[in-house]
Tab-separated table of C-alpha atoms in Angstrom:
chain	number	residue	atom	x	y	z
M	1	MET	CA	-8.595	-36.009	-5.995
M	2	SER	CA	-9.828	-39.000	-7.867
M	3	ALA	CA	-8.382	-41.535	-10.552
M	4	PRO	CA	-8.057	-40.304	-14.068
M	5	SER	CA	-10.758	-41.845	-16.582
M	6	ALA	CA	-9.599	-44.893	-18.128
M	7	ALA	CA	-8.739	-44.544	-22.033
M	8	THR	CA	-10.353	-46.699	-24.532
M	9	THR	CA	-8.939	-45.861	-27.849
M	10	SER	CA	-5.509	-45.353	-29.039
M	11	THR	CA	-5.237	-42.934	-32.110
M	12	ALA	CA	-1.815	-42.515	-33.176
M	13	SER	CA	-3.339	-40.684	-36.294
M	14	PRO	CA	-6.767	-39.590	-35.914
M	15	ALA	CA	-9.059	-38.903	-39.111
M	16	ALA	CA	-6.578	-40.419	-41.191
M	17	GLY	CA	-7.258	-40.203	-44.887
M	18	THR	CA	-9.274	-36.989	-44.839
M	19	GLY	CA	-6.688	-34.806	-46.487
M	20	GLN	CA	-6.415	-32.763	-43.229
M	21	ARG	CA	-3.242	-30.519	-43.153
M	22	VAL	CA	-0.384	-31.337	-40.597
M	23	LEU	CA	2.657	-29.612	-39.888
M	24	CYS	CA	5.671	-32.238	-39.380
M	25	ALA	CA	8.518	-31.372	-37.373
M	26	MET	CA	11.478	-32.821	-39.131
M	27	SER	CA	14.940	-32.988	-37.616
M	28	GLY	CA	16.929	-34.833	-40.046
M	29	GLY	CA	16.614	-38.047	-38.098
M	30	VAL	CA	14.882	-41.277	-38.936
M	31	ASP	CA	12.207	-40.911	-36.308
M	32	SER	CA	10.875	-37.605	-37.749
M	33	SER	CA	11.421	-39.067	-41.414
M	34	VAL	CA	9.394	-42.032	-40.822
M	35	THR	CA	6.673	-39.699	-39.317
M	36	ALA	CA	6.237	-37.767	-42.125
M	37	SER	CA	6.202	-40.987	-44.447
M	38	LEU	CA	3.602	-42.510	-42.311
M	39	LEU	CA	1.342	-39.310	-42.437
M	40	LYS	CA	1.554	-39.010	-46.182
M	41	GLU	CA	0.723	-42.628	-46.521
M	42	GLN	CA	-2.351	-42.107	-44.089
M	43	GLY	CA	-3.786	-39.491	-46.299
M	44	PHE	CA	-2.663	-36.348	-44.712
M	45	GLU	CA	-1.648	-33.289	-46.427
M	46	VAL	CA	1.729	-33.000	-44.937
M	47	ILE	CA	3.970	-29.988	-44.445
M	48	GLY	CA	7.561	-30.412	-43.641
M	49	ALA	CA	9.403	-28.033	-41.239
M	50	MET	CA	12.656	-27.650	-39.419
M	51	MET	CA	13.096	-25.297	-36.651
M	52	ARG	CA	16.585	-23.439	-37.194
M	53	PHE	CA	18.141	-23.057	-33.732
M	54	TRP	CA	21.926	-22.670	-34.665
M	55	PRO	CA	23.173	-19.305	-34.962
M	56	ASP	CA	25.136	-17.556	-37.695
M	57	ASP	CA	28.283	-17.846	-35.824
M	58	LYS	CA	27.799	-21.654	-35.062
M	59	ARG	CA	30.394	-22.870	-32.739
M	60	VAL	CA	32.562	-25.923	-33.603
M	61	ASP	CA	31.077	-29.236	-32.324
M	62	THR	CA	27.581	-27.439	-31.530
M	63	PHE	CA	24.357	-28.512	-33.578
M	64	ASP	CA	26.265	-31.148	-35.433
M	65	THR	CA	23.975	-34.021	-35.216
M	66	CYS	CA	20.213	-32.653	-34.547
M	67	CYS	CA	19.106	-29.375	-35.615
M	68	SER	CA	22.123	-28.772	-37.718
M	69	PRO	CA	22.910	-27.321	-41.233
M	70	ASP	CA	23.578	-30.706	-42.393
M	71	ALA	CA	20.448	-32.054	-40.523
M	72	ALA	CA	18.181	-29.391	-42.343
M	73	TYR	CA	19.866	-30.671	-45.786
M	74	GLU	CA	19.012	-34.258	-44.922
M	75	ALA	CA	15.424	-33.343	-43.902
M	76	ARG	CA	14.872	-31.417	-47.038
M	77	ARG	CA	16.093	-34.384	-48.745
M	78	VAL	CA	13.649	-36.831	-47.143
M	79	ALA	CA	10.584	-34.386	-47.842
M	80	GLU	CA	11.416	-34.580	-51.338
M	81	GLN	CA	11.730	-38.418	-51.213
M	82	VAL	CA	8.398	-38.607	-49.380
M	83	GLY	CA	6.833	-35.909	-51.862
M	84	VAL	CA	6.064	-33.213	-49.237
M	85	PRO	CA	6.978	-29.363	-49.102
M	86	PHE	CA	9.620	-28.451	-46.543
M	87	TYR	CA	10.351	-25.200	-44.716
M	88	LEU	CA	13.242	-24.086	-42.658
M	89	LEU	CA	11.659	-21.767	-39.646
M	90	ASP	CA	13.833	-19.433	-37.927
M	91	TYR	CA	13.638	-19.895	-34.113
M	92	ARG	CA	17.200	-18.611	-33.338
M	93	GLU	CA	15.753	-15.828	-31.154
M	94	GLN	CA	13.391	-18.049	-29.145
M	95	PHE	CA	15.894	-20.682	-28.731
M	96	GLN	CA	18.323	-18.304	-27.051
M	97	ARG	CA	15.613	-16.653	-25.142
M	98	HIS	CA	13.871	-19.716	-23.757
M	99	ILE	CA	16.599	-22.442	-23.747
M	100	VAL	CA	20.222	-21.131	-23.666
M	101	GLY	CA	19.591	-18.220	-21.262
M	102	PRO	CA	17.635	-20.191	-18.737
M	103	PHE	CA	20.227	-23.084	-18.959
M	104	LEU	CA	22.852	-20.606	-17.859
M	105	ASP	CA	20.762	-19.137	-15.222
M	106	GLU	CA	19.881	-22.346	-13.499
M	107	TYR	CA	23.478	-23.242	-13.131
M	108	ARG	CA	24.046	-19.906	-11.525
M	109	ARG	CA	21.188	-20.753	-9.048
M	110	GLY	CA	22.962	-23.876	-7.990
M	111	ARG	CA	20.208	-25.984	-9.790
M	112	THR	CA	20.794	-28.642	-12.780
M	113	PRO	CA	18.450	-27.761	-15.682
M	114	ASN	CA	17.132	-30.045	-18.398
M	115	PRO	CA	16.914	-27.783	-21.772
M	116	CYS	CA	15.438	-30.524	-23.806
M	117	VAL	CA	12.200	-30.115	-21.520
M	118	ASN	CA	12.153	-26.400	-22.000
M	119	CYS	CA	12.728	-27.006	-25.788
M	120	ASN	CA	9.439	-29.086	-26.012
M	121	THR	CA	7.607	-26.839	-23.679
M	122	LYS	CA	8.508	-23.362	-24.679
M	123	VAL	CA	9.286	-23.887	-28.570
M	124	LYS	CA	8.097	-27.015	-30.311
M	125	PHE	CA	4.618	-27.471	-28.484
M	126	ASP	CA	4.028	-23.620	-28.137
M	127	GLU	CA	5.808	-21.732	-30.911
M	128	LEU	CA	5.393	-24.573	-33.418
M	129	VAL	CA	1.597	-25.163	-32.630
M	130	LYS	CA	1.175	-21.433	-33.155
M	131	LYS	CA	3.028	-21.389	-36.446
M	132	ALA	CA	1.053	-24.479	-37.540
M	133	ARG	CA	-2.417	-22.497	-37.049
M	134	MET	CA	-1.005	-19.669	-38.977
M	135	LEU	CA	-0.455	-22.107	-41.692
M	136	GLY	CA	-3.851	-23.376	-41.740
M	137	CYS	CA	-2.767	-26.962	-40.111
M	138	ARG	CA	-4.973	-28.896	-37.871
M	139	TYR	CA	-2.200	-30.783	-36.400
M	140	VAL	CA	1.444	-30.660	-35.327
M	141	ALA	CA	3.261	-33.948	-35.722
M	142	THR	CA	6.607	-34.983	-34.221
M	143	GLY	CA	8.898	-38.314	-34.075
M	144	HIS	CA	8.532	-38.467	-30.102
M	145	TYR	CA	7.864	-41.955	-28.702
M	146	VAL	CA	4.741	-41.157	-27.031
M	147	LYS	CA	1.237	-42.454	-27.457
M	148	ARG	CA	-1.680	-40.229	-28.204
M	149	VAL	CA	-4.662	-41.640	-26.680
M	150	GLU	CA	-8.428	-40.852	-26.503
M	151	ASN	CA	-10.290	-41.583	-23.508
M	152	ALA	CA	-13.961	-42.545	-23.028
M	153	ALA	CA	-14.984	-39.193	-22.974
M	154	GLY	CA	-13.210	-37.921	-26.074
M	155	GLU	CA	-10.349	-36.190	-24.461
M	156	VAL	CA	-6.706	-36.620	-25.772
M	157	GLU	CA	-4.138	-38.220	-23.263
M	158	PHE	CA	-0.555	-38.598	-23.557
M	159	TRP	CA	0.700	-42.277	-22.614
M	160	ARG	CA	4.286	-43.835	-22.514
M	161	GLY	CA	5.409	-45.169	-25.946
M	162	ASP	CA	5.302	-48.626	-26.632
M	163	ASP	CA	9.423	-48.810	-26.507
M	164	PRO	CA	10.197	-48.430	-23.002
M	165	ARG	CA	13.785	-47.952	-23.941
M	166	LYS	CA	12.803	-44.851	-26.021
M	167	ASP	CA	9.671	-43.584	-24.160
M	168	GLN	CA	9.767	-39.654	-24.149
M	169	THR	CA	6.769	-38.700	-22.224
M	170	TYR	CA	9.469	-37.420	-19.685
M	171	PHE	CA	10.228	-34.340	-21.694
M	172	LEU	CA	6.353	-33.573	-22.600
M	173	TRP	CA	5.130	-32.785	-19.169
M	174	GLY	CA	5.043	-28.951	-19.853
M	175	THR	CA	2.888	-29.286	-23.005
M	176	PRO	CA	-0.044	-26.832	-22.791
M	177	ARG	CA	-3.118	-28.953	-22.025
M	178	ASP	CA	-5.337	-27.095	-24.674
M	179	ALA	CA	-2.474	-28.234	-27.459
M	180	LEU	CA	-3.071	-32.005	-26.615
M	181	PRO	CA	-5.722	-32.438	-29.297
M	182	TYR	CA	-3.522	-30.852	-31.932
M	183	ILE	CA	-0.502	-33.024	-31.692
M	184	LEU	CA	0.214	-36.269	-33.321
M	185	PHE	CA	2.858	-39.149	-32.646
M	186	PRO	CA	3.010	-41.589	-35.451
M	187	VAL	CA	5.969	-43.714	-34.141
M	188	GLY	CA	4.439	-43.847	-30.476
M	189	GLU	CA	3.236	-47.346	-31.094
M	190	LEU	CA	6.217	-48.477	-32.606
M	191	GLU	CA	9.528	-49.816	-31.361
M	192	LYS	CA	12.821	-48.403	-32.576
M	193	PRO	CA	14.099	-51.179	-34.616
M	194	ARG	CA	10.555	-51.251	-36.497
M	195	VAL	CA	11.015	-47.627	-37.286
M	196	ARG	CA	14.249	-48.259	-38.629
M	197	GLU	CA	12.871	-51.090	-40.723
M	198	ILE	CA	9.988	-48.857	-42.233
M	199	ALA	CA	12.521	-46.318	-43.032
M	200	GLU	CA	14.815	-48.936	-44.811
M	201	GLU	CA	11.371	-50.226	-46.681
M	202	ARG	CA	10.962	-46.886	-48.143
M	203	GLY	CA	14.323	-45.897	-48.942
M	204	LEU	CA	14.739	-43.113	-46.626
M	205	LEU	CA	18.249	-41.807	-46.660
M	206	THR	CA	18.133	-41.430	-42.952
M	207	ALA	CA	17.152	-44.917	-42.080
M	208	ARG	CA	20.837	-45.751	-40.612
M	209	LYS	CA	21.590	-42.440	-39.355
M	210	PRO	CA	22.861	-42.675	-35.612
M	211	GLU	CA	20.885	-41.023	-32.760
M	212	SER	CA	22.004	-37.617	-31.085
M	213	GLN	CA	22.765	-37.955	-27.515
M	214	ASN	CA	24.327	-34.615	-26.189
M	215	ILE	CA	22.693	-31.305	-25.479
M	216	CYS	CA	22.635	-29.591	-29.016
M	217	PHE	CA	24.331	-26.426	-28.196
M	218	VAL	CA	26.902	-27.658	-25.764
M	219	PRO	CA	30.346	-28.750	-27.185
M	220	GLY	CA	32.167	-31.250	-25.109
M	221	LYS	CA	31.416	-31.276	-21.339
M	222	VAL	CA	28.750	-29.288	-19.882
M	223	GLN	CA	30.966	-28.007	-17.092
M	224	ASP	CA	33.277	-26.518	-19.606
M	225	PHE	CA	30.439	-24.883	-21.398
M	226	VAL	CA	28.986	-23.241	-18.236
M	227	ALA	CA	32.410	-22.192	-17.134
M	228	GLU	CA	32.600	-19.976	-20.165
M	229	TYR	CA	29.641	-17.931	-19.044
M	230	VAL	CA	29.550	-18.289	-15.406
M	231	PRO	CA	32.614	-16.799	-13.727
M	232	GLN	CA	34.717	-18.860	-11.406
M	233	ALA	CA	34.476	-18.003	-7.651
M	234	SER	CA	36.547	-19.954	-5.184
M	235	GLY	CA	34.450	-21.010	-2.041
M	236	ALA	CA	34.056	-23.612	0.926
M	237	ILE	CA	33.143	-26.974	0.569
M	238	ARG	CA	31.488	-27.870	4.253
M	239	GLU	CA	30.385	-30.959	6.029
M	240	ILE	CA	26.585	-30.895	6.529
M	241	SER	CA	26.556	-32.329	9.784
M	242	SER	CA	28.921	-29.959	11.495
M	243	GLY	CA	29.620	-26.871	9.380
M	244	GLU	CA	33.164	-27.692	9.343
M	245	ARG	CA	35.481	-26.808	6.075
M	246	VAL	CA	36.591	-29.829	4.523
M	247	GLY	CA	37.589	-28.548	1.124
M	248	ASP	CA	37.694	-25.721	-1.260
M	249	HIS	CA	36.137	-25.487	-4.823
M	250	LEU	CA	35.936	-22.841	-7.836
M	251	GLY	CA	32.070	-22.524	-8.122
M	252	THR	CA	28.972	-24.142	-7.246
M	253	GLN	CA	28.091	-24.278	-10.792
M	254	PHE	CA	30.675	-27.184	-11.138
M	255	TYR	CA	28.835	-29.552	-8.898
M	256	THR	CA	25.576	-31.495	-8.979
M	257	LEU	CA	23.528	-33.266	-5.987
M	258	GLY	CA	24.797	-36.851	-5.360
M	259	GLN	CA	28.435	-36.271	-6.897
M	260	LYS	CA	31.189	-38.165	-4.998
M	261	LYS	CA	34.066	-37.769	-7.436
M	262	GLY	CA	36.422	-35.076	-8.000
M	263	LEU	CA	35.297	-33.276	-4.961
M	264	GLY	CA	38.650	-31.747	-3.737
M	265	LEU	CA	38.241	-32.688	-0.137
M	266	TYR	CA	41.375	-32.162	2.208
M	267	GLN	CA	40.639	-35.892	3.188
M	268	SER	CA	40.360	-37.412	-0.256
M	269	HIS	CA	39.967	-40.919	1.403
M	270	VAL	CA	36.545	-39.841	2.963
M	271	VAL	CA	33.575	-40.720	0.857
M	272	ARG	CA	31.216	-37.881	0.688
M	273	TYR	CA	28.493	-36.686	-1.664
M	274	VAL	CA	27.166	-33.510	-2.620
M	275	VAL	CA	24.058	-32.618	-0.689
M	276	HIS	CA	23.352	-29.036	-1.208
M	277	LEU	CA	24.634	-26.004	-3.258
M	278	ASP	CA	24.263	-22.607	-1.841
M	279	PRO	CA	25.186	-19.964	-4.435
M	280	ASP	CA	24.461	-17.021	-2.247
M	281	THR	CA	27.206	-17.840	0.306
M	282	ASN	CA	29.114	-19.815	-2.624
M	283	THR	CA	29.145	-23.039	-0.627
M	284	VAL	CA	29.066	-26.663	-1.385
M	285	TRP	CA	27.819	-29.087	1.336
M	286	VAL	CA	28.928	-32.414	1.477
M	287	GLY	CA	27.589	-35.212	3.711
M	288	ASP	CA	27.246	-38.989	3.586
M	289	HIS	CA	24.801	-41.164	1.705
M	290	ALA	CA	22.084	-40.884	4.301
M	291	ASP	CA	22.283	-37.126	3.827
M	292	CYS	CA	21.432	-37.460	0.185
M	293	LEU	CA	18.336	-39.021	0.413
M	294	TRP	CA	14.985	-37.013	-0.074
M	295	THR	CA	11.800	-38.278	1.607
M	296	GLY	CA	9.658	-36.325	-0.892
M	297	LEU	CA	9.759	-32.983	-2.828
M	298	ARG	CA	8.298	-29.617	-3.731
M	299	ALA	CA	7.891	-28.675	-7.434
M	300	SER	CA	7.112	-25.259	-8.875
M	301	ALA	CA	6.281	-24.082	-12.538
M	302	ALA	CA	3.544	-27.000	-12.337
M	303	ASN	CA	1.420	-28.088	-15.673
M	304	TYR	CA	-1.121	-30.730	-15.252
M	305	LEU	CA	-2.788	-32.261	-18.264
M	306	LEU	CA	-6.061	-33.128	-16.576
M	307	ASP	CA	-8.356	-31.008	-14.078
M	308	LEU	CA	-6.302	-30.558	-10.813
M	309	ALA	CA	-9.504	-31.929	-9.031
M	310	ASP	CA	-8.780	-35.231	-10.774
M	311	LEU	CA	-5.407	-35.591	-9.824
M	312	PRO	CA	-4.943	-38.938	-7.794
M	313	THR	CA	-3.452	-38.634	-4.471
M	314	GLU	CA	-1.295	-41.929	-5.028
M	315	LEU	CA	0.596	-41.766	-8.324
M	316	GLU	CA	4.197	-42.460	-9.700
M	317	VAL	CA	6.856	-39.764	-9.969
M	318	GLN	CA	9.833	-39.879	-12.092
M	319	VAL	CA	12.626	-37.516	-11.164
M	320	ARG	CA	15.369	-37.945	-13.940
M	321	TYR	CA	14.969	-38.901	-17.513
M	322	ARG	CA	16.493	-42.610	-17.089
M	323	SER	CA	15.334	-43.361	-13.644
M	324	THR	CA	12.340	-45.703	-12.663
M	325	PRO	CA	9.193	-43.955	-11.696
M	326	VAL	CA	8.493	-44.356	-7.995
M	327	LYS	CA	5.154	-44.487	-5.697
M	328	ALA	CA	4.448	-41.141	-4.119
M	329	ARG	CA	1.679	-39.476	-2.242
M	330	VAL	CA	0.486	-35.892	-3.184
M	331	ILE	CA	0.637	-33.828	-0.007
M	332	ARG	CA	-0.475	-30.691	-1.542
M	333	ALA	CA	-1.254	-29.395	-5.094
M	334	ASP	CA	-2.263	-26.339	-6.739
M	335	ALA	CA	-2.046	-24.452	-9.995
M	336	ASP	CA	1.257	-23.528	-9.646
M	337	SER	CA	3.020	-26.308	-7.471
M	338	PHE	CA	2.918	-29.568	-5.638
M	339	GLU	CA	4.671	-31.264	-2.838
M	340	LEU	CA	4.935	-35.295	-2.766
M	341	SER	CA	5.950	-37.856	-0.143
M	342	PHE	CA	7.970	-40.747	-1.673
M	343	ALA	CA	6.986	-44.234	-0.733
M	344	GLU	CA	10.661	-44.813	-0.256
M	345	PRO	CA	13.602	-42.301	-0.003
M	346	GLN	CA	15.145	-41.288	-3.192
M	347	PHE	CA	18.848	-40.461	-3.593
M	348	ALA	CA	20.125	-37.055	-4.843
M	349	VAL	CA	16.902	-35.631	-6.432
M	350	ALA	CA	18.287	-32.723	-8.176
M	351	PRO	CA	16.818	-29.350	-7.829
M	352	GLY	CA	15.920	-27.808	-11.668
M	353	GLN	CA	15.164	-31.185	-12.878
M	354	SER	CA	11.797	-32.383	-13.599
M	355	ALA	CA	9.240	-34.229	-11.411
M	356	VAL	CA	6.993	-35.864	-13.769
M	357	LEU	CA	3.758	-37.493	-12.722
M	358	TYR	CA	2.151	-40.673	-13.941
M	359	ALA	CA	-0.788	-42.972	-13.413
M	360	GLY	CA	0.310	-46.139	-14.778
M	361	PRO	CA	1.554	-45.226	-18.391
M	362	ARG	CA	-0.656	-41.980	-18.502
M	363	LEU	CA	1.468	-38.721	-18.369
M	364	LEU	CA	-0.447	-36.432	-15.980
M	365	GLY	CA	2.115	-33.292	-15.854
M	366	GLY	CA	5.013	-32.178	-13.694
M	367	GLY	CA	6.881	-29.413	-12.433
M	368	LEU	CA	10.443	-28.118	-11.711
M	369	ILE	CA	11.974	-29.653	-8.536
M	370	ASP	CA	12.932	-27.158	-5.643
M	371	ASP	CA	15.476	-27.441	-3.198
M	372	HIS	CA	15.056	-28.700	0.266
M	373	ALA	CA	14.346	-26.231	2.965
M	374	ARG	CA	17.197	-27.426	5.188
M	375	ALA	CA	18.510	-25.966	8.516
M	376	LEU	CA	22.457	-25.527	7.895
M	377	PRO	CA	24.959	-25.818	10.633
M	378	GLU	CA	26.742	-22.657	11.857
M	379	LEU	CA	29.999	-21.904	9.768
M	380	ARG	CA	33.335	-23.088	11.401
């Protein structure tokens, strides 16, 4: 394995001014609004589009910020302001199949999913790229804070956005490699305050719109949503070191690795963390802080944004969106999976979350974290 080639040219919008057609994903937020405006000013033939995810029987408090009927109305008005056509594309069936269904399945398996990764991988940068080609568009553009960089060999790479507080490369590791040349990120080299300034300068109605933070299809708490679809089933909470039963629970789906509050232990004064979830035996395993430290990880469903032979042996890995990347060594990697050893043990690495690989600011790919293969004690 060798180090990735150095990038030499950052091109947020290649071939500007040539009139090439681009499908701009508009969510009704300020980032995608500015994206459409900048592309139009750069000379692209822009087609605005929003993907409809909400069902006809939209639940209360779901899809109320991004991807909502109100957001669609705002996106359409921004398109009118910018002077580009706008289309509402029906992706309800794909959203249910690729996002909501797998989200619930992962909780049934005792894992912690990240639906935003699936949405970008399976819908936005797969289904939408296909739609763009059907419409005769060369590019798809989004408001992600990601840099599109062209290296010395003319290959497109994804790098961290220039605003470290907004960088969204973590969610894009699953992008098909062959789609990279056809994706644009006009705000990737801007910081969020500047994006809002641009929106204000152009009088865009979304300039001061607040950002959405929650999972779009989940009203309230995730645990409450999951409880509606995954039946409760009482089981044992057991100590990982001894197998002793130390509490009771109503379902492994209500727990996450590293959790220490609300465990319902018989001895509530004892500090314990969730270290393993086993839906097959309906057991929640707890232990002390050291039991929750991972020295490495295995990941499946891998996707690489470079040739596998060029994957560096020493790299950085990020195991949750807001965490700091840590140094790691590649123990093994093939087309479908990889195994890493951390330079320092990491706390509560959650199966189902993403292990995202970097070389400095460059996104190399990633995979879905699998559980430890641990030897469990005999039950008591």
